[in-house]
PDB file of C-alpha atoms in Angstrom:
ATOM      1  CA  MET A   1    -133.799-149.959  70.820  1.00  0.00           C
ATOM      2  CA  ASN A   2    -131.220-148.700  73.289  1.00  0.00           C
ATOM      3  CA  THR A   3    -130.062-151.363  75.748  1.00  0.00           C
ATOM      4  CA  THR A   4    -127.641-150.148  78.350  1.00  0.00           C
ATOM      5  CA  ALA A   5    -124.655-152.270  79.385  1.00  0.00           C
ATOM      6  CA  PRO A   6    -122.065-151.698  82.107  1.00  0.00           C
ATOM      7  CA  PRO A   7    -119.375-149.326  80.788  1.00  0.00           C
ATOM      8  CA  ARG A   8    -116.117-150.963  79.825  1.00  0.00           C
ATOM      9  CA  HIS A   9    -112.781-149.203  79.676  1.00  0.00           C
ATOM     10  CA  GLY A  10    -109.330-150.333  78.552  1.00  0.00           C
ATOM     11  CA  GLY A  11    -109.889-151.190  74.902  1.00  0.00           C
ATOM     12  CA  LEU A  12    -110.640-154.304  72.905  1.00  0.00           C
ATOM     13  CA  ARG A  13    -108.398-156.671  74.850  1.00  0.00           C
ATOM     14  CA  ASP A  14    -110.149-155.941  78.134  1.00  0.00           C
ATOM     15  CA  PHE A  15    -113.494-156.185  76.341  1.00  0.00           C
ATOM     16  CA  TYR A  16    -112.825-159.701  75.088  1.00  0.00           C
ATOM     17  CA  GLU A  17    -111.390-160.851  78.417  1.00  0.00           C
ATOM     18  CA  ASP A  18    -114.738-159.921  80.063  1.00  0.00           C
ATOM     19  CA  PRO A  19    -116.507-163.201  80.902  1.00  0.00           C
ATOM     20  CA  ALA A  20    -119.854-161.539  80.134  1.00  0.00           C
ATOM     21  CA  VAL A  21    -118.941-161.176  76.448  1.00  0.00           C
ATOM     22  CA  PRO A  22    -120.417-164.062  74.381  1.00  0.00           C
ATOM     23  CA  VAL A  23    -117.739-166.380  72.943  1.00  0.00           C
ATOM     24  CA  ALA A  24    -119.925-169.056  71.341  1.00  0.00           C
ATOM     25  CA  SER A  25    -122.108-169.057  68.225  1.00  0.00           C
ATOM     26  CA  GLY A  26    -124.943-171.202  67.018  1.00  0.00           C
ATOM     27  CA  THR A  27    -124.843-174.994  66.590  1.00  0.00           C
ATOM     28  CA  PRO A  28    -126.451-175.050  63.077  1.00  0.00           C
ATOM     29  CA  ARG A  29    -123.574-173.016  61.655  1.00  0.00           C
ATOM     30  CA  SER A  30    -120.974-175.219  63.422  1.00  0.00           C
ATOM     31  CA  LEU A  31    -122.545-178.409  62.086  1.00  0.00           C
ATOM     32  CA  ARG A  32    -122.775-177.144  58.494  1.00  0.00           C
ATOM     33  CA  GLN A  33    -119.172-176.007  58.600  1.00  0.00           C
ATOM     34  CA  ALA A  34    -117.946-179.252  60.135  1.00  0.00           C
ATOM     35  CA  ARG A  35    -119.714-181.383  57.513  1.00  0.00           C
ATOM     36  CA  VAL A  36    -118.027-179.494  54.702  1.00  0.00           C
ATOM     37  CA  LEU A  37    -114.624-179.842  56.361  1.00  0.00           C
ATOM     38  CA  ALA A  38    -115.146-183.525  57.094  1.00  0.00           C
ATOM     39  CA  ALA A  39    -115.913-184.164  53.416  1.00  0.00           C
ATOM     40  CA  ALA A  40    -112.824-182.242  52.377  1.00  0.00           C
ATOM     41  CA  LEU A  41    -110.465-184.059  54.786  1.00  0.00           C
ATOM     42  CA  GLY A  42    -111.948-187.530  54.424  1.00  0.00           C
ATOM     43  CA  THR A  43    -111.392-190.299  56.959  1.00  0.00           C
ATOM     44  CA  ALA A  44    -108.326-190.122  59.155  1.00  0.00           C
ATOM     45  CA  GLY A  45    -105.536-192.408  57.928  1.00  0.00           C
ATOM     46  CA  SER A  46    -102.260-193.336  59.540  1.00  0.00           C
ATOM     47  CA  ALA A  47    -101.358-189.626  59.711  1.00  0.00           C
ATOM     48  CA  PRO A  48    -104.360-187.669  61.094  1.00  0.00           C
ATOM     49  CA  CYS A  49    -104.862-184.128  59.908  1.00  0.00           C
ATOM     50  CA  THR A  50    -104.235-181.171  62.191  1.00  0.00           C
ATOM     51  CA  VAL A  51    -107.164-178.736  62.395  1.00  0.00           C
ATOM     52  CA  LEU A  52    -106.807-175.385  64.154  1.00  0.00           C
ATOM     53  CA  ASP A  53    -109.922-173.678  65.499  1.00  0.00           C
ATOM     54  CA  ILE A  54    -108.584-170.122  65.604  1.00  0.00           C
ATOM     55  CA  GLY A  55    -110.566-167.876  67.902  1.00  0.00           C
ATOM     56  CA  CYS A  56    -112.035-171.022  69.501  1.00  0.00           C
ATOM     57  CA  GLY A  57    -113.819-169.103  72.273  1.00  0.00           C
ATOM     58  CA  ASP A  58    -115.215-171.505  74.811  1.00  0.00           C
ATOM     59  CA  GLY A  59    -114.588-174.486  72.508  1.00  0.00           C
ATOM     60  CA  THR A  60    -118.249-175.139  71.701  1.00  0.00           C
ATOM     61  CA  ALA A  61    -117.815-175.001  67.907  1.00  0.00           C
ATOM     62  CA  ALA A  62    -114.809-177.327  67.892  1.00  0.00           C
ATOM     63  CA  ALA A  63    -116.531-179.757  70.264  1.00  0.00           C
ATOM     64  CA  THR A  64    -119.578-179.763  67.944  1.00  0.00           C
ATOM     65  CA  ALA A  65    -117.319-180.531  64.974  1.00  0.00           C
ATOM     66  CA  ALA A  66    -115.250-183.209  66.727  1.00  0.00           C
ATOM     67  CA  PRO A  67    -117.654-186.166  66.177  1.00  0.00           C
ATOM     68  CA  LEU A  68    -117.560-185.451  62.416  1.00  0.00           C
ATOM     69  CA  LEU A  69    -113.765-185.228  62.421  1.00  0.00           C
ATOM     70  CA  THR A  70    -113.004-188.480  64.234  1.00  0.00           C
ATOM     71  CA  GLY A  71    -109.330-189.387  64.146  1.00  0.00           C
ATOM     72  CA  HIS A  72    -108.157-185.899  63.264  1.00  0.00           C
ATOM     73  CA  ARG A  73    -106.375-183.643  65.740  1.00  0.00           C
ATOM     74  CA  ILE A  74    -108.340-180.481  66.687  1.00  0.00           C
ATOM     75  CA  VAL A  75    -106.448-177.708  68.419  1.00  0.00           C
ATOM     76  CA  GLY A  76    -108.262-174.708  69.885  1.00  0.00           C
ATOM     77  CA  VAL A  77    -106.409-171.394  69.665  1.00  0.00           C
ATOM     78  CA  ASP A  78    -107.401-168.119  71.346  1.00  0.00           C
ATOM     79  CA  TRP A  79    -105.642-165.263  73.077  1.00  0.00           C
ATOM     80  CA  SER A  80    -108.327-164.771  75.750  1.00  0.00           C
ATOM     81  CA  GLN A  81    -107.244-166.602  78.891  1.00  0.00           C
ATOM     82  CA  ASP A  82    -110.837-166.711  80.071  1.00  0.00           C
ATOM     83  CA  ALA A  83    -111.940-168.366  76.797  1.00  0.00           C
ATOM     84  CA  LEU A  84    -109.073-170.863  76.944  1.00  0.00           C
ATOM     85  CA  ARG A  85    -110.016-171.918  80.478  1.00  0.00           C
ATOM     86  CA  ARG A  86    -113.474-172.732  79.254  1.00  0.00           C
ATOM     87  CA  ALA A  87    -112.276-174.352  76.049  1.00  0.00           C
ATOM     88  CA  SER A  88    -109.923-176.690  77.961  1.00  0.00           C
ATOM     89  CA  THR A  89    -112.973-178.416  79.473  1.00  0.00           C
ATOM     90  CA  ARG A  90    -114.193-179.361  75.947  1.00  0.00           C
ATOM     91  CA  LEU A  91    -111.014-179.815  73.914  1.00  0.00           C
ATOM     92  CA  PRO A  92    -107.864-181.937  74.426  1.00  0.00           C
ATOM     93  CA  TYR A  93    -105.690-179.090  73.191  1.00  0.00           C
ATOM     94  CA  ALA A  94    -106.299-175.368  73.910  1.00  0.00           C
ATOM     95  CA  ILE A  95    -103.323-173.110  73.120  1.00  0.00           C
ATOM     96  CA  ARG A  96    -102.776-169.380  73.471  1.00  0.00           C
ATOM     97  CA  GLY A  97    -101.967-167.649  70.198  1.00  0.00           C
ATOM     98  CA  GLU A  98    -102.526-164.430  68.278  1.00  0.00           C
ATOM     99  CA  LEU A  99    -103.011-163.440  64.672  1.00  0.00           C
ATOM    100  CA  THR A 100    -100.970-160.265  65.153  1.00  0.00           C
ATOM    101  CA  GLY A 101     -97.886-159.431  67.195  1.00  0.00           C
ATOM    102  CA  GLY A 102     -96.165-162.700  68.119  1.00  0.00           C
ATOM    103  CA  GLY A 103     -98.270-164.675  65.649  1.00  0.00           C
ATOM    104  CA  LEU A 104     -99.485-168.249  65.889  1.00  0.00           C
ATOM    105  CA  PRO A 105     -97.170-170.702  67.707  1.00  0.00           C
ATOM    106  CA  PHE A 106     -96.906-173.054  64.704  1.00  0.00           C
ATOM    107  CA  ARG A 107     -94.266-173.474  62.006  1.00  0.00           C
ATOM    108  CA  ASP A 108     -94.903-172.682  58.350  1.00  0.00           C
ATOM    109  CA  GLY A 109     -97.100-175.110  56.431  1.00  0.00           C
ATOM    110  CA  CYS A 110     -97.742-177.541  59.328  1.00  0.00           C
ATOM    111  CA  VAL A 111    -101.534-177.328  59.487  1.00  0.00           C
ATOM    112  CA  ASP A 112    -104.061-179.116  57.246  1.00  0.00           C
ATOM    113  CA  ALA A 113    -107.128-177.018  57.970  1.00  0.00           C
ATOM    114  CA  VAL A 114    -108.245-173.918  59.882  1.00  0.00           C
ATOM    115  CA  LEU A 115    -111.666-173.236  61.320  1.00  0.00           C
ATOM    116  CA  PHE A 116    -112.130-169.471  61.500  1.00  0.00           C
ATOM    117  CA  SER A 117    -115.631-169.096  62.848  1.00  0.00           C
ATOM    118  CA  GLU A 118    -117.131-165.677  63.545  1.00  0.00           C
ATOM    119  CA  VAL A 119    -113.720-164.109  64.158  1.00  0.00           C
ATOM    120  CA  VAL A 120    -112.885-161.965  61.127  1.00  0.00           C
ATOM    121  CA  GLU A 121    -115.648-159.476  61.941  1.00  0.00           C
ATOM    122  CA  HIS A 122    -113.909-158.686  65.276  1.00  0.00           C
ATOM    123  CA  LEU A 123    -110.478-157.861  63.841  1.00  0.00           C
ATOM    124  CA  VAL A 124    -108.814-154.509  63.392  1.00  0.00           C
ATOM    125  CA  ASP A 125    -106.412-155.971  60.801  1.00  0.00           C
ATOM    126  CA  PRO A 126    -108.065-158.892  58.966  1.00  0.00           C
ATOM    127  CA  ASP A 127    -105.462-158.759  56.185  1.00  0.00           C
ATOM    128  CA  SER A 128    -102.620-159.670  58.535  1.00  0.00           C
ATOM    129  CA  ALA A 129    -104.816-162.363  60.105  1.00  0.00           C
ATOM    130  CA  LEU A 130    -105.326-164.133  56.753  1.00  0.00           C
ATOM    131  CA  ASP A 131    -101.593-163.768  56.008  1.00  0.00           C
ATOM    132  CA  GLU A 132    -100.816-165.588  59.277  1.00  0.00           C
ATOM    133  CA  ILE A 133    -103.422-168.294  58.568  1.00  0.00           C
ATOM    134  CA  ARG A 134    -101.967-168.787  55.103  1.00  0.00           C
ATOM    135  CA  ARG A 135     -98.486-169.105  56.609  1.00  0.00           C
ATOM    136  CA  VAL A 136     -99.378-172.023  58.889  1.00  0.00           C
ATOM    137  CA  LEU A 137    -101.505-173.835  56.309  1.00  0.00           C
ATOM    138  CA  ARG A 138     -99.872-176.348  54.007  1.00  0.00           C
ATOM    139  CA  PRO A 139    -100.273-175.756  50.273  1.00  0.00           C
ATOM    140  CA  GLY A 140    -103.784-176.934  49.417  1.00  0.00           C
ATOM    141  CA  GLY A 141    -104.809-176.691  53.070  1.00  0.00           C
ATOM    142  CA  HIS A 142    -108.404-175.828  53.860  1.00  0.00           C
ATOM    143  CA  LEU A 143    -109.785-172.589  55.334  1.00  0.00           C
ATOM    144  CA  MET A 144    -113.352-172.783  56.723  1.00  0.00           C
ATOM    145  CA  LEU A 145    -114.416-169.191  57.478  1.00  0.00           C
ATOM    146  CA  SER A 146    -117.792-168.064  58.713  1.00  0.00           C
ATOM    147  CA  THR A 147    -118.998-164.548  59.391  1.00  0.00           C
ATOM    148  CA  PRO A 148    -122.317-162.651  59.639  1.00  0.00           C
ATOM    149  CA  ASN A 149    -123.738-161.349  56.379  1.00  0.00           C
ATOM    150  CA  LEU A 150    -124.182-157.591  56.180  1.00  0.00           C
ATOM    151  CA  ALA A 151    -126.668-158.135  53.333  1.00  0.00           C
ATOM    152  CA  ALA A 152    -128.790-160.737  55.172  1.00  0.00           C
ATOM    153  CA  TRP A 153    -132.420-160.701  54.033  1.00  0.00           C
ATOM    154  CA  TYR A 154    -133.686-158.809  57.098  1.00  0.00           C
ATOM    155  CA  ASN A 155    -130.820-156.305  57.046  1.00  0.00           C
ATOM    156  CA  ARG A 156    -131.898-155.177  53.579  1.00  0.00           C
ATOM    157  CA  GLY A 157    -135.307-154.297  54.960  1.00  0.00           C
ATOM    158  CA  LEU A 158    -133.921-152.669  58.054  1.00  0.00           C
ATOM    159  CA  LEU A 159    -131.641-150.386  56.008  1.00  0.00           C
ATOM    160  CA  LEU A 160    -134.571-149.332  53.804  1.00  0.00           C
ATOM    161  CA  ALA A 161    -136.401-148.386  57.027  1.00  0.00           C
ATOM    162  CA  GLY A 162    -133.394-146.391  58.278  1.00  0.00           C
ATOM    163  CA  VAL A 163    -132.531-148.920  61.002  1.00  0.00           C
ATOM    164  CA  GLN A 164    -128.983-149.981  61.826  1.00  0.00           C
ATOM    165  CA  PRO A 165    -128.362-153.526  60.417  1.00  0.00           C
ATOM    166  CA  VAL A 166    -128.262-156.526  62.728  1.00  0.00           C
ATOM    167  CA  PHE A 167    -124.641-157.605  63.515  1.00  0.00           C
ATOM    168  CA  SER A 168    -123.347-154.015  63.191  1.00  0.00           C
ATOM    169  CA  GLU A 169    -122.331-152.120  66.293  1.00  0.00           C
ATOM    170  CA  VAL A 170    -121.467-148.496  66.915  1.00  0.00           C
ATOM    171  CA  SER A 171    -120.262-148.857  70.533  1.00  0.00           C
ATOM    172  CA  LEU A 172    -118.605-151.357  72.870  1.00  0.00           C
ATOM    173  CA  ARG A 173    -120.856-150.238  75.741  1.00  0.00           C
ATOM    174  CA  ALA A 174    -124.379-150.565  74.390  1.00  0.00           C
ATOM    175  CA  ILE A 175    -126.559-151.383  71.395  1.00  0.00           C
ATOM    176  CA  HIS A 176    -127.839-148.291  69.569  1.00  0.00           C
ATOM    177  CA  GLY A 177    -130.226-148.020  66.666  1.00  0.00           C
ATOM    178  CA  ARG A 178    -130.872-151.681  65.943  1.00  0.00           C
ATOM    179  CA  PRO A 179    -132.635-154.775  67.390  1.00  0.00           C
ATOM    180  CA  GLY A 180    -130.737-156.919  69.850  1.00  0.00           C
ATOM    181  CA  ARG A 181    -129.244-156.793  73.342  1.00  0.00           C
ATOM    182  CA  GLU A 182    -125.725-158.265  73.281  1.00  0.00           C
ATOM    183  CA  VAL A 183    -122.657-156.195  72.473  1.00  0.00           C
ATOM    184  CA  VAL A 184    -120.071-158.569  70.982  1.00  0.00           C
ATOM    185  CA  GLY A 185    -117.493-156.247  69.403  1.00  0.00           C
ATOM    186  CA  HIS A 186    -118.110-156.451  65.651  1.00  0.00           C
ATOM    187  CA  LEU A 187    -115.765-154.106  63.775  1.00  0.00           C
ATOM    188  CA  ARG A 188    -116.174-155.289  60.149  1.00  0.00           C
ATOM    189  CA  LEU A 189    -119.016-156.795  58.192  1.00  0.00           C
ATOM    190  CA  TYR A 190    -118.964-158.508  54.773  1.00  0.00           C
ATOM    191  CA  THR A 191    -121.397-159.180  51.959  1.00  0.00           C
ATOM    192  CA  ALA A 192    -120.986-162.430  50.016  1.00  0.00           C
ATOM    193  CA  ARG A 193    -119.196-160.644  47.194  1.00  0.00           C
ATOM    194  CA  ALA A 194    -116.854-158.733  49.488  1.00  0.00           C
ATOM    195  CA  LEU A 195    -115.921-161.871  51.419  1.00  0.00           C
ATOM    196  CA  ARG A 196    -115.098-163.801  48.237  1.00  0.00           C
ATOM    197  CA  GLU A 197    -112.914-160.992  46.899  1.00  0.00           C
ATOM    198  CA  PHE A 198    -111.163-160.406  50.234  1.00  0.00           C
ATOM    199  CA  VAL A 199    -110.230-164.058  50.766  1.00  0.00           C
ATOM    200  CA  ALA A 200    -109.180-164.587  47.144  1.00  0.00           C
ATOM    201  CA  ALA A 201    -106.928-161.511  47.301  1.00  0.00           C
ATOM    202  CA  SER A 202    -105.237-163.019  50.364  1.00  0.00           C
ATOM    203  CA  GLY A 203    -103.888-166.008  48.439  1.00  0.00           C
ATOM    204  CA  PHE A 204    -106.735-168.496  48.609  1.00  0.00           C
ATOM    205  CA  GLU A 205    -108.814-170.275  45.987  1.00  0.00           C
ATOM    206  CA  ILE A 206    -112.532-170.112  46.720  1.00  0.00           C
ATOM    207  CA  VAL A 207    -114.067-173.590  46.708  1.00  0.00           C
ATOM    208  CA  ARG A 208    -117.610-172.839  47.847  1.00  0.00           C
ATOM    209  CA  LEU A 209    -119.738-170.191  49.527  1.00  0.00           C
ATOM    210  CA  ALA A 210    -122.820-171.365  51.417  1.00  0.00           C
ATOM    211  CA  GLY A 211    -125.284-169.927  53.891  1.00  0.00           C
ATOM    212  CA  ALA A 212    -126.301-170.807  57.462  1.00  0.00           C
ATOM    213  CA  PRO A 213    -129.088-169.625  59.774  1.00  0.00           C
ATOM    214  CA  PHE A 214    -128.587-167.329  62.749  1.00  0.00           C
ATOM    215  CA  HIS A 215    -129.565-168.618  66.160  1.00  0.00           C
ATOM    216  CA  GLY A 216    -130.671-165.140  67.244  1.00  0.00           C
ATOM    217  CA  VAL A 217    -133.459-164.805  64.710  1.00  0.00           C
ATOM    218  CA  PRO A 218    -136.882-164.631  66.457  1.00  0.00           C
ATOM    219  CA  ARG A 219    -138.652-167.993  66.480  1.00  0.00           C
ATOM    220  CA  PRO A 220    -141.511-167.003  64.096  1.00  0.00           C
ATOM    221  CA  LEU A 221    -138.940-166.055  61.433  1.00  0.00           C
ATOM    222  CA  ARG A 222    -136.601-169.036  61.732  1.00  0.00           C
ATOM    223  CA  ALA A 223    -138.219-171.054  58.959  1.00  0.00           C
ATOM    224  CA  LEU A 224    -137.749-168.108  56.589  1.00  0.00           C
ATOM    225  CA  ASP A 225    -134.146-167.755  57.754  1.00  0.00           C
ATOM    226  CA  ARG A 226    -133.469-171.392  56.947  1.00  0.00           C
ATOM    227  CA  LEU A 227    -134.995-170.927  53.492  1.00  0.00           C
ATOM    228  CA  ALA A 228    -132.704-167.927  52.851  1.00  0.00           C
ATOM    229  CA  CYS A 229    -129.676-170.246  53.215  1.00  0.00           C
ATOM    230  CA  ALA A 230    -130.408-171.524  49.690  1.00  0.00           C
ATOM    231  CA  ARG A 231    -129.123-168.146  48.455  1.00  0.00           C
ATOM    232  CA  PRO A 232    -125.931-167.338  50.411  1.00  0.00           C
ATOM    233  CA  SER A 233    -126.102-163.662  49.454  1.00  0.00           C
ATOM    234  CA  LEU A 234    -129.316-163.411  51.484  1.00  0.00           C
ATOM    235  CA  SER A 235    -128.428-165.782  54.334  1.00  0.00           C
ATOM    236  CA  SER A 236    -127.729-164.702  57.912  1.00  0.00           C
ATOM    237  CA  ILE A 237    -124.306-166.321  58.082  1.00  0.00           C
ATOM    238  CA  LEU A 238    -121.773-166.757  55.281  1.00  0.00           C
ATOM    239  CA  LEU A 239    -119.814-170.045  55.188  1.00  0.00           C
ATOM    240  CA  LEU A 240    -116.732-169.905  52.981  1.00  0.00           C
ATOM    241  CA  HIS A 241    -114.550-172.904  52.052  1.00  0.00           C
ATOM    242  CA  ALA A 242    -111.250-171.918  50.519  1.00  0.00           C
ATOM    243  CA  ARG A 243    -107.903-173.618  49.849  1.00  0.00           C
ATOM    244  CA  ARG A 244    -104.440-172.150  50.223  1.00  0.00           C
ATOM    245  CA  THR A 245    -102.832-171.623  46.804  1.00  0.00           C
TER     246      THR A 245
END
C-alpha cells in the first residue's frame, strides 16, 4: 500500500506540531496501564502522589486514567504547544517540558510515577529520555511505559511475506510497503526482550511486562488480538511496569 500524505518540511519538531498528526492512542491500553499503576500507588492518603504523563499528547490517556487514580495529582507534560492546548481541556495541569535540551521542569526525585505511553518509539535519543525520567522519579518510583511491539503476532507473518511490519515507518511523508494510512513518526521499535533489557540497563527494576490490544487492528481480527495479550511477546502493545532503583 502506498498512501500519499501532504509533504512536510522542517524536521521532526514541525512534524509533531502539525495538528493532523495523531497524538492519542487506544483506550484499552490506557485502561490496562492505569489499573496497574492504581494498584501500585494504592489509595491517596494525606499526601497524594504526583504522576507525570510525559508525552501526554491531547490528554486522552491521562483523562482515561484519572478515575482510577482518584486523589492523586496527574500532570500532563509535552513540548508540542498544539498538544498542550488540547490537553488543557482535559487535565488540570498541562506543562511544557522536554526530555532533551532543557529537560523536565521538575527537581530531582520529586515524582512518584511516570506514564510514558507510546512515546519512546518516537525518540531520537531514548537513552537520555530514560535518564531524565529516572532523575525526576523518587527512589522506588514507578515507570509505566507502553510501546508498539515489533514482534506482534501479525508482524511475524508480514515479515515472512516480505511486507514492512505494522508500526514501522520509512518516511515522514507517506506510508510505504505496509498496511495502514497514518504517518505518526515512529523511529524505534522494540521486542519484549529488547524493551526489558533497555529499561533495566537504564537503572530500573522490571516489575512486570504485559500485553495490550491495538485499536487499529481490523475488526474481524480483534478477538485474536485480545487473545495474543496473554503472551506479551506476541501482543500488539507492550506494557512495562518498572521501578527506579
